[in-house]
Amino acid sequence: MADLKHPELEDLLREDRAFAPPADFQARANVADPSIYAEAERDPEAFWGRLAGELEWSRGWDRVLDWQPPHAKWFVGGKLNASVNCLDRHVRGARRNKAALVWEGEPGDRRTLTYFDLYRQVSAFANVLKGLGIKKGDRVGMYLPLIPELVISMLACARSLRDRMNDMKASLLITADGGYRRGQIVPLKQVADEAVADVPSIKNVVVIQRGGQGMPVHIKEGRDHWYHRLMQEAPLACDAEPMDAEDMLYILYTSGTTGKPKGIVHTTGGYLVGTYATAKLVFDLRDDDVYWCTADIGWVTGHSYVVYGPLANGATVFMYEGAPDWPQKDRFWALIERYGITILYTAPTAIRAFMRWGTEWPRRHDLSSLRLLGSVGEPINPEAWIWYYHFIGGDRCPVVDTWWQTETGAIMITPLPGVTTLKPGSATRPFPGISAEIRNERGDAIEVGGGLLALTRPWPAMLRGIYGDPRRYVQQYWSKWGSGVYVTGDGAKRDADGYFWLLGRVDDVINVAGHRIGTMEVESALVDHPSVAEAAVVGRAHEIKGQAIAAFVTLKDGVADGTRSTKDIANELKEHVVKKIGAIARPDDILFTPDLPKTRSGKIMRRLLRDIAEGKALGDMTTLADSAAVEKLKANYEEEYG
Ligand code: WTA
């Protein structure tokens, strides 16, 4: 990371650095009193009940928690609607004409929707959905750029459908003609058409006009409908369905340790309470904030902290459609200046890219509107933390490093910016009401030191299951140390002040630029290619992205016959993985090898491959079947990528 260091930071980069909440921040903070931790600890259910009471329920709950480990029901008997809590409740009060979404497209086009606008459009689109025959139990797929219609579509589903999900058995797909990325229009509708050809369940496709004029779009009569036409005719009022607190809100697919992604199930009441409470207390949301979470809405961070958490708080949410380096590398800073953004929530991988691009880009802009910075998705190294704090936050904004997962639904380990003294690189302490521990393999709690991170008490936004696989839910998360202890899959250490330092995954999941990818998934995609006999995939350290994907591939006999270069074959395999999983899973390195290193019992030695990919000295190879082959593999790797 040497080239990312900056002389101005030397003074800040000391071992004992700690940053107490600035006095003026603390004076206005939503929470400035640390007694909130004791309150939550004394009676966690009462604590969550108090926060739940700030939402609108059409029927109150009978019990806060019904816990039959590892199965939880929260706010049992309660009824509410997520879209009512994000919209109607604000429209009835003082936030009626407040900006809900402030949006800028990549080409520079702008839109602002007030809470009332959003409420009307969501209601109208909920009527459109009903008009298309979508009803309870139906599934709606969305393939959209970051445009306001994505939020409208999500809230319209939350308003009128129950048990919806985003898998490919959808009966309706909502897409756009195109979306902007680095000045190009991505032909989304065309891609969607190809996908829909393989999904006979899709009866209707709603197309939002985004690419604009001149974009040739094939409209299939009877199946495809323009969004703006449907909206013109839709009634503007739509009563919201009262949902049971435990009715499913959505499913998000995420990577696990096997080749098959897991559909993580979130329900309405607990999830909304968790995202509402954390957004309010961690981001210290106030009515005059302009809040920007840069995550794509397709990931959990976007669900919880672009849509549900901030809108349940009545916040003004900023959204930007495009790339951070378009048309120049100062786009984020230009947006912060133009819109007076006060809270920025982004990922370490983005921060490290900004560091690499240089300080001249943020220096061109007035960033003094910012008052709070956030980080999520992977461990933030102290250098990146300090850079963010100094060059973006002007030494005045607390940095909240928030640890959580798709499964946890909401932030779990985090500072409270008006309370917590920050240590760069540490996510600090569990959120009030959350109980976290470091454990060794045997399950003993470790007060000070390193081990595995566990959550030892249920929490409202916790996953309720893995869709269609109840056994895996129990096995994967709640079996290692008894049915009441949630296994996170992350390593962490705790220091003498009780601060948590996250160390990354301990399983076969790698974290590339804040996105979770299972090594097995990439391996499955590679062996799916007709040229590949066997593949092993590992994560290796990467300066910007945190981790990069290294693949070791054995080709089938006769493939490398000299008619094509290995580089061409490698590129073809990379594209194949992109097609099967997505751009985020594109392997950075592919090394061809006639054999993969295996133990005598035939297990691929991934640890060894990781050492090779990271250029480390090779450790003990006594269990290896063929150690000379490994030395050769290492030499080849260094030649190719060293
Ligand atoms: C990692 C994203 C360190 C961790 C919200 C976790 C983090 C996985 C942090 C979940 C953080 C997330 N510090 N590591 N602040 N935040 N992680 O499901 O390994 O996409 O298990 O959820 O990201 O990734 P997911």
mmCIF file of N, CA and C in Angstrom, residues 448-547:
data_model
loop_
_atom_site.group_PDB
_atom_site.id
_atom_site.type_symbol
_atom_site.label_atom_id
_atom_site.label_comp_id
_atom_site.label_asym_id
_atom_site.label_seq_id
_atom_site.Cartn_x
_atom_site.Cartn_y
_atom_site.Cartn_z
ATOM 1 N N VAL A 448 -10.326 -11.260 25.218
ATOM 2 C CA VAL A 448 -9.386 -10.438 24.459
ATOM 3 C C VAL A 448 -8.578 -11.373 23.576
ATOM 4 N N GLY A 449 -8.626 -11.135 22.258
ATOM 5 C CA GLY A 449 -7.886 -11.992 21.350
ATOM 6 C C GLY A 449 -8.704 -12.325 20.125
ATOM 7 N N GLY A 450 -8.162 -13.213 19.279
ATOM 8 C CA GLY A 450 -8.778 -13.499 17.987
ATOM 9 C C GLY A 450 -9.520 -14.820 17.978
ATOM 10 N N GLY A 451 -10.455 -14.954 17.042
ATOM 11 C CA GLY A 451 -11.213 -16.191 16.891
ATOM 12 C C GLY A 451 -12.329 -15.997 15.890
ATOM 13 N N LEU A 452 -13.428 -16.697 16.125
ATOM 14 C CA LEU A 452 -14.553 -16.634 15.193
ATOM 15 C C LEU A 452 -15.638 -15.741 15.783
ATOM 16 N N LEU A 453 -16.255 -14.953 14.931
ATOM 17 C CA LEU A 453 -17.286 -14.031 15.409
ATOM 18 C C LEU A 453 -18.640 -14.737 15.468
ATOM 19 N N ALA A 454 -19.284 -14.645 16.610
ATOM 20 C CA ALA A 454 -20.606 -15.269 16.792
ATOM 21 C C ALA A 454 -21.580 -14.236 17.342
ATOM 22 N N LEU A 455 -22.857 -14.418 17.020
ATOM 23 C CA LEU A 455 -23.910 -13.570 17.589
ATOM 24 C C LEU A 455 -24.736 -14.477 18.498
ATOM 25 N N THR A 456 -24.888 -14.068 19.742
ATOM 26 C CA THR A 456 -25.388 -15.015 20.735
ATOM 27 C C THR A 456 -26.812 -14.727 21.212
ATOM 28 N N ARG A 457 -27.514 -13.919 20.436
ATOM 29 C CA ARG A 457 -28.882 -13.581 20.819
ATOM 30 C C ARG A 457 -29.621 -13.231 19.517
ATOM 31 N N PRO A 458 -30.909 -13.542 19.395
ATOM 32 C CA PRO A 458 -31.603 -13.170 18.155
ATOM 33 C C PRO A 458 -31.816 -11.656 18.067
ATOM 34 N N TRP A 459 -32.043 -11.165 16.848
ATOM 35 C CA TRP A 459 -32.255 -9.733 16.640
ATOM 36 C C TRP A 459 -33.344 -9.572 15.583
ATOM 37 N N PRO A 460 -34.063 -8.447 15.582
ATOM 38 C CA PRO A 460 -35.276 -8.346 14.761
ATOM 39 C C PRO A 460 -35.067 -8.565 13.261
ATOM 40 N N ALA A 461 -33.956 -8.028 12.689
ATOM 41 C CA ALA A 461 -33.792 -8.089 11.226
ATOM 42 C C ALA A 461 -33.109 -9.376 10.773
ATOM 43 N N MET A 462 -32.917 -10.321 11.678
ATOM 44 C CA MET A 462 -32.228 -11.567 11.305
ATOM 45 C C MET A 462 -32.969 -12.300 10.196
ATOM 46 N N LEU A 463 -32.215 -13.035 9.386
ATOM 47 C CA LEU A 463 -32.851 -13.869 8.369
ATOM 48 C C LEU A 463 -33.789 -14.843 9.042
ATOM 49 N N ARG A 464 -34.864 -15.195 8.360
ATOM 50 C CA ARG A 464 -35.784 -16.178 8.905
ATOM 51 C C ARG A 464 -35.536 -17.558 8.311
ATOM 52 N N GLY A 465 -34.692 -17.620 7.296
ATOM 53 C CA GLY A 465 -34.419 -18.926 6.719
ATOM 54 C C GLY A 465 -33.697 -18.794 5.389
ATOM 55 N N ILE A 466 -33.366 -19.956 4.835
ATOM 56 C CA ILE A 466 -32.848 -20.018 3.475
ATOM 57 C C ILE A 466 -33.996 -20.556 2.640
ATOM 58 N N TYR A 467 -34.358 -19.832 1.603
ATOM 59 C CA TYR A 467 -35.548 -20.195 0.853
ATOM 60 C C TYR A 467 -35.434 -21.626 0.327
ATOM 61 N N GLY A 468 -36.431 -22.430 0.655
ATOM 62 C CA GLY A 468 -36.498 -23.785 0.136
ATOM 63 C C GLY A 468 -35.495 -24.751 0.750
ATOM 64 N N ASP A 469 -34.788 -24.354 1.799
ATOM 65 C CA ASP A 469 -33.767 -25.244 2.356
ATOM 66 C C ASP A 469 -33.660 -25.065 3.875
ATOM 67 N N PRO A 470 -34.725 -25.482 4.589
ATOM 68 C CA PRO A 470 -34.740 -25.260 6.040
ATOM 69 C C PRO A 470 -33.594 -25.959 6.765
ATOM 70 N N ARG A 471 -33.140 -27.091 6.256
ATOM 71 C CA ARG A 471 -32.053 -27.811 6.940
ATOM 72 C C ARG A 471 -30.754 -27.034 6.866
ATOM 73 N N ARG A 472 -30.530 -26.466 5.693
ATOM 74 C CA ARG A 472 -29.276 -25.731 5.514
ATOM 75 C C ARG A 472 -29.223 -24.494 6.427
ATOM 76 N N TYR A 473 -30.373 -23.895 6.657
ATOM 77 C CA TYR A 473 -30.432 -22.749 7.574
ATOM 78 C C TYR A 473 -29.885 -23.140 8.947
ATOM 79 N N VAL A 474 -30.349 -24.266 9.448
ATOM 80 C CA VAL A 474 -29.921 -24.722 10.768
ATOM 81 C C VAL A 474 -28.438 -25.107 10.735
ATOM 82 N N GLN A 475 -28.080 -25.906 9.723
ATOM 83 C CA GLN A 475 -26.700 -26.403 9.658
ATOM 84 C C GLN A 475 -25.684 -25.297 9.480
ATOM 85 N N GLN A 476 -25.995 -24.408 8.557
ATOM 86 C CA GLN A 476 -25.014 -23.401 8.177
ATOM 87 C C GLN A 476 -24.773 -22.378 9.277
ATOM 88 N N TYR A 477 -25.854 -21.966 9.939
ATOM 89 C CA TYR A 477 -25.712 -20.817 10.828
ATOM 90 C C TYR A 477 -25.809 -21.132 12.316
ATOM 91 N N TRP A 478 -26.489 -22.202 12.682
ATOM 92 C CA TRP A 478 -26.848 -22.360 14.101
ATOM 93 C C TRP A 478 -26.439 -23.708 14.671
ATOM 94 N N SER A 479 -25.475 -24.368 14.085
ATOM 95 C CA SER A 479 -25.179 -25.720 14.565
ATOM 96 C C SER A 479 -23.821 -25.869 15.227
ATOM 97 N N LYS A 480 -22.909 -24.945 14.955
ATOM 98 C CA LYS A 480 -21.539 -25.163 15.425
ATOM 99 C C LYS A 480 -21.459 -25.237 16.948
ATOM 100 N N TRP A 481 -22.165 -24.337 17.622
ATOM 101 C CA TRP A 481 -22.054 -24.283 19.086
ATOM 102 C C TRP A 481 -23.431 -24.307 19.751
ATOM 103 N N GLY A 482 -24.358 -25.036 19.191
ATOM 104 C CA GLY A 482 -25.684 -25.070 19.808
ATOM 105 C C GLY A 482 -26.638 -24.158 19.067
ATOM 106 N N SER A 483 -27.923 -24.423 19.239
ATOM 107 C CA SER A 483 -28.912 -23.836 18.343
ATOM 108 C C SER A 483 -29.219 -22.369 18.627
ATOM 109 N N GLY A 484 -28.625 -21.788 19.683
ATOM 110 C CA GLY A 484 -28.914 -20.380 19.961
ATOM 111 C C GLY A 484 -27.797 -19.444 19.547
ATOM 112 N N VAL A 485 -26.754 -19.975 18.907
ATOM 113 C CA VAL A 485 -25.588 -19.150 18.579
ATOM 114 C C VAL A 485 -25.404 -19.099 17.063
ATOM 115 N N TYR A 486 -25.414 -17.885 16.537
ATOM 116 C CA TYR A 486 -25.312 -17.676 15.091
ATOM 117 C C TYR A 486 -23.834 -17.572 14.692
ATOM 118 N N VAL A 487 -23.435 -18.398 13.726
ATOM 119 C CA VAL A 487 -22.051 -18.418 13.248
ATOM 120 C C VAL A 487 -21.946 -17.497 12.041
ATOM 121 N N THR A 488 -21.101 -16.483 12.137
ATOM 122 C CA THR A 488 -21.076 -15.466 11.077
ATOM 123 C C THR A 488 -20.243 -15.863 9.877
ATOM 124 N N GLY A 489 -19.252 -16.763 10.094
ATOM 125 C CA GLY A 489 -18.322 -17.068 9.000
ATOM 126 C C GLY A 489 -17.173 -16.079 8.914
ATOM 127 N N ASP A 490 -17.140 -15.111 9.827
ATOM 128 C CA ASP A 490 -16.059 -14.125 9.840
ATOM 129 C C ASP A 490 -15.118 -14.369 11.013
ATOM 130 N N GLY A 491 -13.856 -14.100 10.782
ATOM 131 C CA GLY A 491 -12.893 -14.068 11.870
ATOM 132 C C GLY A 491 -12.817 -12.654 12.423
ATOM 133 N N ALA A 492 -12.522 -12.530 13.712
ATOM 134 C CA ALA A 492 -12.425 -11.198 14.313
ATOM 135 C C ALA A 492 -11.588 -11.299 15.580
ATOM 136 N N LYS A 493 -11.105 -10.161 16.039
ATOM 137 C CA LYS A 493 -10.463 -10.153 17.354
ATOM 138 C C LYS A 493 -11.065 -9.031 18.183
ATOM 139 N N ARG A 494 -10.920 -9.188 19.493
ATOM 140 C CA ARG A 494 -11.416 -8.145 20.373
ATOM 141 C C ARG A 494 -10.264 -7.633 21.215
ATOM 142 N N ASP A 495 -10.157 -6.317 21.329
ATOM 143 C CA ASP A 495 -9.037 -5.766 22.085
ATOM 144 C C ASP A 495 -9.454 -5.516 23.541
ATOM 145 N N ALA A 496 -8.505 -5.004 24.308
ATOM 146 C CA ALA A 496 -8.732 -4.868 25.752
ATOM 147 C C ALA A 496 -9.821 -3.851 26.076
ATOM 148 N N ASP A 497 -10.151 -2.967 25.123
ATOM 149 C CA ASP A 497 -11.251 -2.022 25.341
ATOM 150 C C ASP A 497 -12.596 -2.600 24.909
ATOM 151 N N GLY A 498 -12.592 -3.860 24.484
ATOM 152 C CA GLY A 498 -13.835 -4.472 24.022
ATOM 153 C C GLY A 498 -14.185 -4.114 22.587
ATOM 154 N N TYR A 499 -13.246 -3.553 21.837
ATOM 155 C CA TYR A 499 -13.494 -3.203 20.427
ATOM 156 C C TYR A 499 -13.282 -4.415 19.526
ATOM 157 N N PHE A 500 -14.159 -4.534 18.529
ATOM 158 C CA PHE A 500 -14.061 -5.638 17.569
ATOM 159 C C PHE A 500 -13.307 -5.183 16.322
ATOM 160 N N TRP A 501 -12.414 -6.053 15.865
ATOM 161 C CA TRP A 501 -11.659 -5.820 14.633
ATOM 162 C C TRP A 501 -11.966 -6.989 13.709
ATOM 163 N N LEU A 502 -12.636 -6.727 12.599
ATOM 164 C CA LEU A 502 -13.028 -7.788 11.684
ATOM 165 C C LEU A 502 -11.843 -8.184 10.812
ATOM 166 N N LEU A 503 -11.694 -9.498 10.621
ATOM 167 C CA LEU A 503 -10.505 -9.988 9.912
ATOM 168 C C LEU A 503 -10.829 -10.656 8.579
ATOM 169 N N GLY A 504 -12.115 -10.702 8.196
ATOM 170 C CA GLY A 504 -12.450 -11.321 6.910
ATOM 171 C C GLY A 504 -13.009 -12.722 7.094
ATOM 172 N N ARG A 505 -13.429 -13.321 5.993
ATOM 173 C CA ARG A 505 -14.109 -14.610 6.032
ATOM 174 C C ARG A 505 -13.159 -15.737 6.430
ATOM 175 N N VAL A 506 -13.705 -16.706 7.121
ATOM 176 C CA VAL A 506 -12.908 -17.874 7.460
ATOM 177 C C VAL A 506 -13.328 -19.088 6.618
ATOM 178 N N ASP A 507 -14.281 -18.878 5.706
ATOM 179 C CA ASP A 507 -14.753 -20.004 4.899
ATOM 180 C C ASP A 507 -14.350 -19.800 3.440
ATOM 181 N N ASP A 508 -14.955 -20.551 2.559
ATOM 182 C CA ASP A 508 -14.579 -20.468 1.149
ATOM 183 C C ASP A 508 -15.327 -19.364 0.422
ATOM 184 N N VAL A 509 -15.566 -18.289 1.128
ATOM 185 C CA VAL A 509 -16.213 -17.143 0.503
ATOM 186 C C VAL A 509 -15.151 -16.060 0.368
ATOM 187 N N ILE A 510 -15.071 -15.453 -0.802
ATOM 188 C CA ILE A 510 -14.138 -14.343 -0.935
ATOM 189 C C ILE A 510 -14.917 -13.052 -1.106
ATOM 190 N N ASN A 511 -14.256 -11.970 -0.767
ATOM 191 C CA ASN A 511 -14.920 -10.675 -0.754
ATOM 192 C C ASN A 511 -14.192 -9.767 -1.745
ATOM 193 N N VAL A 512 -14.781 -9.654 -2.924
ATOM 194 C CA VAL A 512 -14.159 -8.869 -3.981
ATOM 195 C C VAL A 512 -14.875 -7.534 -4.053
ATOM 196 N N ALA A 513 -14.159 -6.479 -3.753
ATOM 197 C CA ALA A 513 -14.736 -5.136 -3.807
ATOM 198 C C ALA A 513 -16.056 -5.070 -3.038
ATOM 199 N N GLY A 514 -16.075 -5.721 -1.875
ATOM 200 C CA GLY A 514 -17.271 -5.647 -1.037
ATOM 201 C C GLY A 514 -18.390 -6.575 -1.468
ATOM 202 N N HIS A 515 -18.138 -7.411 -2.473
ATOM 203 C CA HIS A 515 -19.171 -8.343 -2.912
ATOM 204 C C HIS A 515 -18.761 -9.766 -2.599
ATOM 205 N N ARG A 516 -19.707 -10.497 -2.044
ATOM 206 C CA ARG A 516 -19.433 -11.865 -1.642
ATOM 207 C C ARG A 516 -19.507 -12.809 -2.808
ATOM 208 N N ILE A 517 -18.463 -13.623 -2.972
ATOM 209 C CA ILE A 517 -18.469 -14.617 -4.035
ATOM 210 C C ILE A 517 -17.957 -15.930 -3.466
ATOM 211 N N GLY A 518 -18.680 -16.990 -3.710
ATOM 212 C CA GLY A 518 -18.234 -18.299 -3.260
ATOM 213 C C GLY A 518 -17.234 -18.860 -4.258
ATOM 214 N N THR A 519 -16.108 -19.373 -3.753
ATOM 215 C CA THR A 519 -15.125 -19.950 -4.683
ATOM 216 C C THR A 519 -15.754 -21.100 -5.471
ATOM 217 N N MET A 520 -16.643 -21.849 -4.793
ATOM 218 C CA MET A 520 -17.285 -22.979 -5.469
ATOM 219 C C MET A 520 -18.162 -22.529 -6.635
ATOM 220 N N GLU A 521 -18.785 -21.379 -6.469
ATOM 221 C CA GLU A 521 -19.629 -20.872 -7.560
ATOM 222 C C GLU A 521 -18.800 -20.615 -8.808
ATOM 223 N N VAL A 522 -17.619 -19.994 -8.594
ATOM 224 C CA VAL A 522 -16.765 -19.676 -9.735
ATOM 225 C C VAL A 522 -16.215 -20.971 -10.335
ATOM 226 N N GLU A 523 -15.879 -21.919 -9.460
ATOM 227 C CA GLU A 523 -15.401 -23.211 -9.958
ATOM 228 C C GLU A 523 -16.473 -23.901 -10.795
ATOM 229 N N SER A 524 -17.706 -23.871 -10.302
ATOM 230 C CA SER A 524 -18.799 -24.516 -11.065
ATOM 231 C C SER A 524 -18.951 -23.855 -12.427
ATOM 232 N N ALA A 525 -18.844 -22.525 -12.450
ATOM 233 C CA ALA A 525 -18.995 -21.818 -13.727
ATOM 234 C C ALA A 525 -17.856 -22.193 -14.670
ATOM 235 N N LEU A 526 -16.651 -22.351 -14.140
ATOM 236 C CA LEU A 526 -15.513 -22.693 -15.001
ATOM 237 C C LEU A 526 -15.658 -24.107 -15.563
ATOM 238 N N VAL A 527 -15.992 -25.075 -14.702
ATOM 239 C CA VAL A 527 -16.068 -26.447 -15.213
ATOM 240 C C VAL A 527 -17.285 -26.637 -16.110
ATOM 241 N N ASP A 528 -18.194 -25.699 -16.063
ATOM 242 C CA ASP A 528 -19.340 -25.710 -16.966
ATOM 243 C C ASP A 528 -18.902 -25.442 -18.414
ATOM 244 N N HIS A 529 -17.719 -24.858 -18.577
ATOM 245 C CA HIS A 529 -17.221 -24.565 -19.926
ATOM 246 C C HIS A 529 -16.687 -25.852 -20.560
ATOM 247 N N PRO A 530 -17.022 -26.079 -21.829
ATOM 248 C CA PRO A 530 -16.647 -27.362 -22.445
ATOM 249 C C PRO A 530 -15.140 -27.640 -22.483
ATOM 250 N N SER A 531 -14.297 -26.614 -22.374
ATOM 251 C CA SER A 531 -12.857 -26.851 -22.463
ATOM 252 C C SER A 531 -12.223 -27.238 -21.135
ATOM 253 N N VAL A 532 -12.974 -27.067 -20.036
ATOM 254 C CA VAL A 532 -12.349 -27.186 -18.722
ATOM 255 C C VAL A 532 -12.577 -28.565 -18.110
ATOM 256 N N ALA A 533 -11.470 -29.170 -17.632
ATOM 257 C CA ALA A 533 -11.581 -30.460 -16.955
ATOM 258 C C ALA A 533 -11.769 -30.251 -15.456
ATOM 259 N N GLU A 534 -10.976 -29.350 -14.872
ATOM 260 C CA GLU A 534 -11.027 -29.156 -13.430
ATOM 261 C C GLU A 534 -10.594 -27.734 -13.108
ATOM 262 N N ALA A 535 -11.136 -27.192 -12.029
ATOM 263 C CA ALA A 535 -10.770 -25.820 -11.673
ATOM 264 C C ALA A 535 -10.755 -25.674 -10.165
ATOM 265 N N ALA A 536 -9.812 -24.880 -9.683
ATOM 266 C CA ALA A 536 -9.790 -24.515 -8.255
ATOM 267 C C ALA A 536 -9.639 -23.006 -8.175
ATOM 268 N N VAL A 537 -10.444 -22.400 -7.309
ATOM 269 C CA VAL A 537 -10.475 -20.939 -7.244
ATOM 270 C C VAL A 537 -10.155 -20.499 -5.815
ATOM 271 N N VAL A 538 -9.305 -19.510 -5.703
ATOM 272 C CA VAL A 538 -8.978 -18.959 -4.374
ATOM 273 C C VAL A 538 -9.008 -17.435 -4.443
ATOM 274 N N GLY A 539 -9.094 -16.815 -3.268
ATOM 275 C CA GLY A 539 -8.966 -15.363 -3.198
ATOM 276 C C GLY A 539 -7.523 -15.016 -2.882
ATOM 277 N N ARG A 540 -7.040 -13.969 -3.509
ATOM 278 C CA ARG A 540 -5.710 -13.475 -3.119
ATOM 279 C C ARG A 540 -5.828 -11.995 -2.787
ATOM 280 N N ALA A 541 -4.902 -11.525 -1.949
ATOM 281 C CA ALA A 541 -4.967 -10.126 -1.531
ATOM 282 C C ALA A 541 -4.856 -9.204 -2.743
ATOM 283 N N HIS A 542 -5.647 -8.122 -2.738
ATOM 284 C CA HIS A 542 -5.608 -7.155 -3.823
ATOM 285 C C HIS A 542 -5.651 -5.764 -3.218
ATOM 286 N N GLU A 543 -4.762 -4.894 -3.683
ATOM 287 C CA GLU A 543 -4.580 -3.588 -3.071
ATOM 288 C C GLU A 543 -5.854 -2.742 -3.051
ATOM 289 N N ILE A 544 -6.615 -2.745 -4.128
ATOM 290 C CA ILE A 544 -7.814 -1.905 -4.206
ATOM 291 C C ILE A 544 -9.060 -2.675 -3.788
ATOM 292 N N LYS A 545 -9.232 -3.862 -4.369
ATOM 293 C CA LYS A 545 -10.490 -4.578 -4.203
ATOM 294 C C LYS A 545 -10.565 -5.410 -2.929
ATOM 295 N N GLY A 546 -9.496 -5.401 -2.123
ATOM 296 C CA GLY A 546 -9.475 -6.242 -0.938
ATOM 297 C C GLY A 546 -9.003 -7.639 -1.300
ATOM 298 N N GLN A 547 -9.824 -8.327 -2.122
ATOM 299 C CA GLN A 547 -9.417 -9.619 -2.643
ATOM 300 C C GLN A 547 -9.677 -9.675 -4.139
#
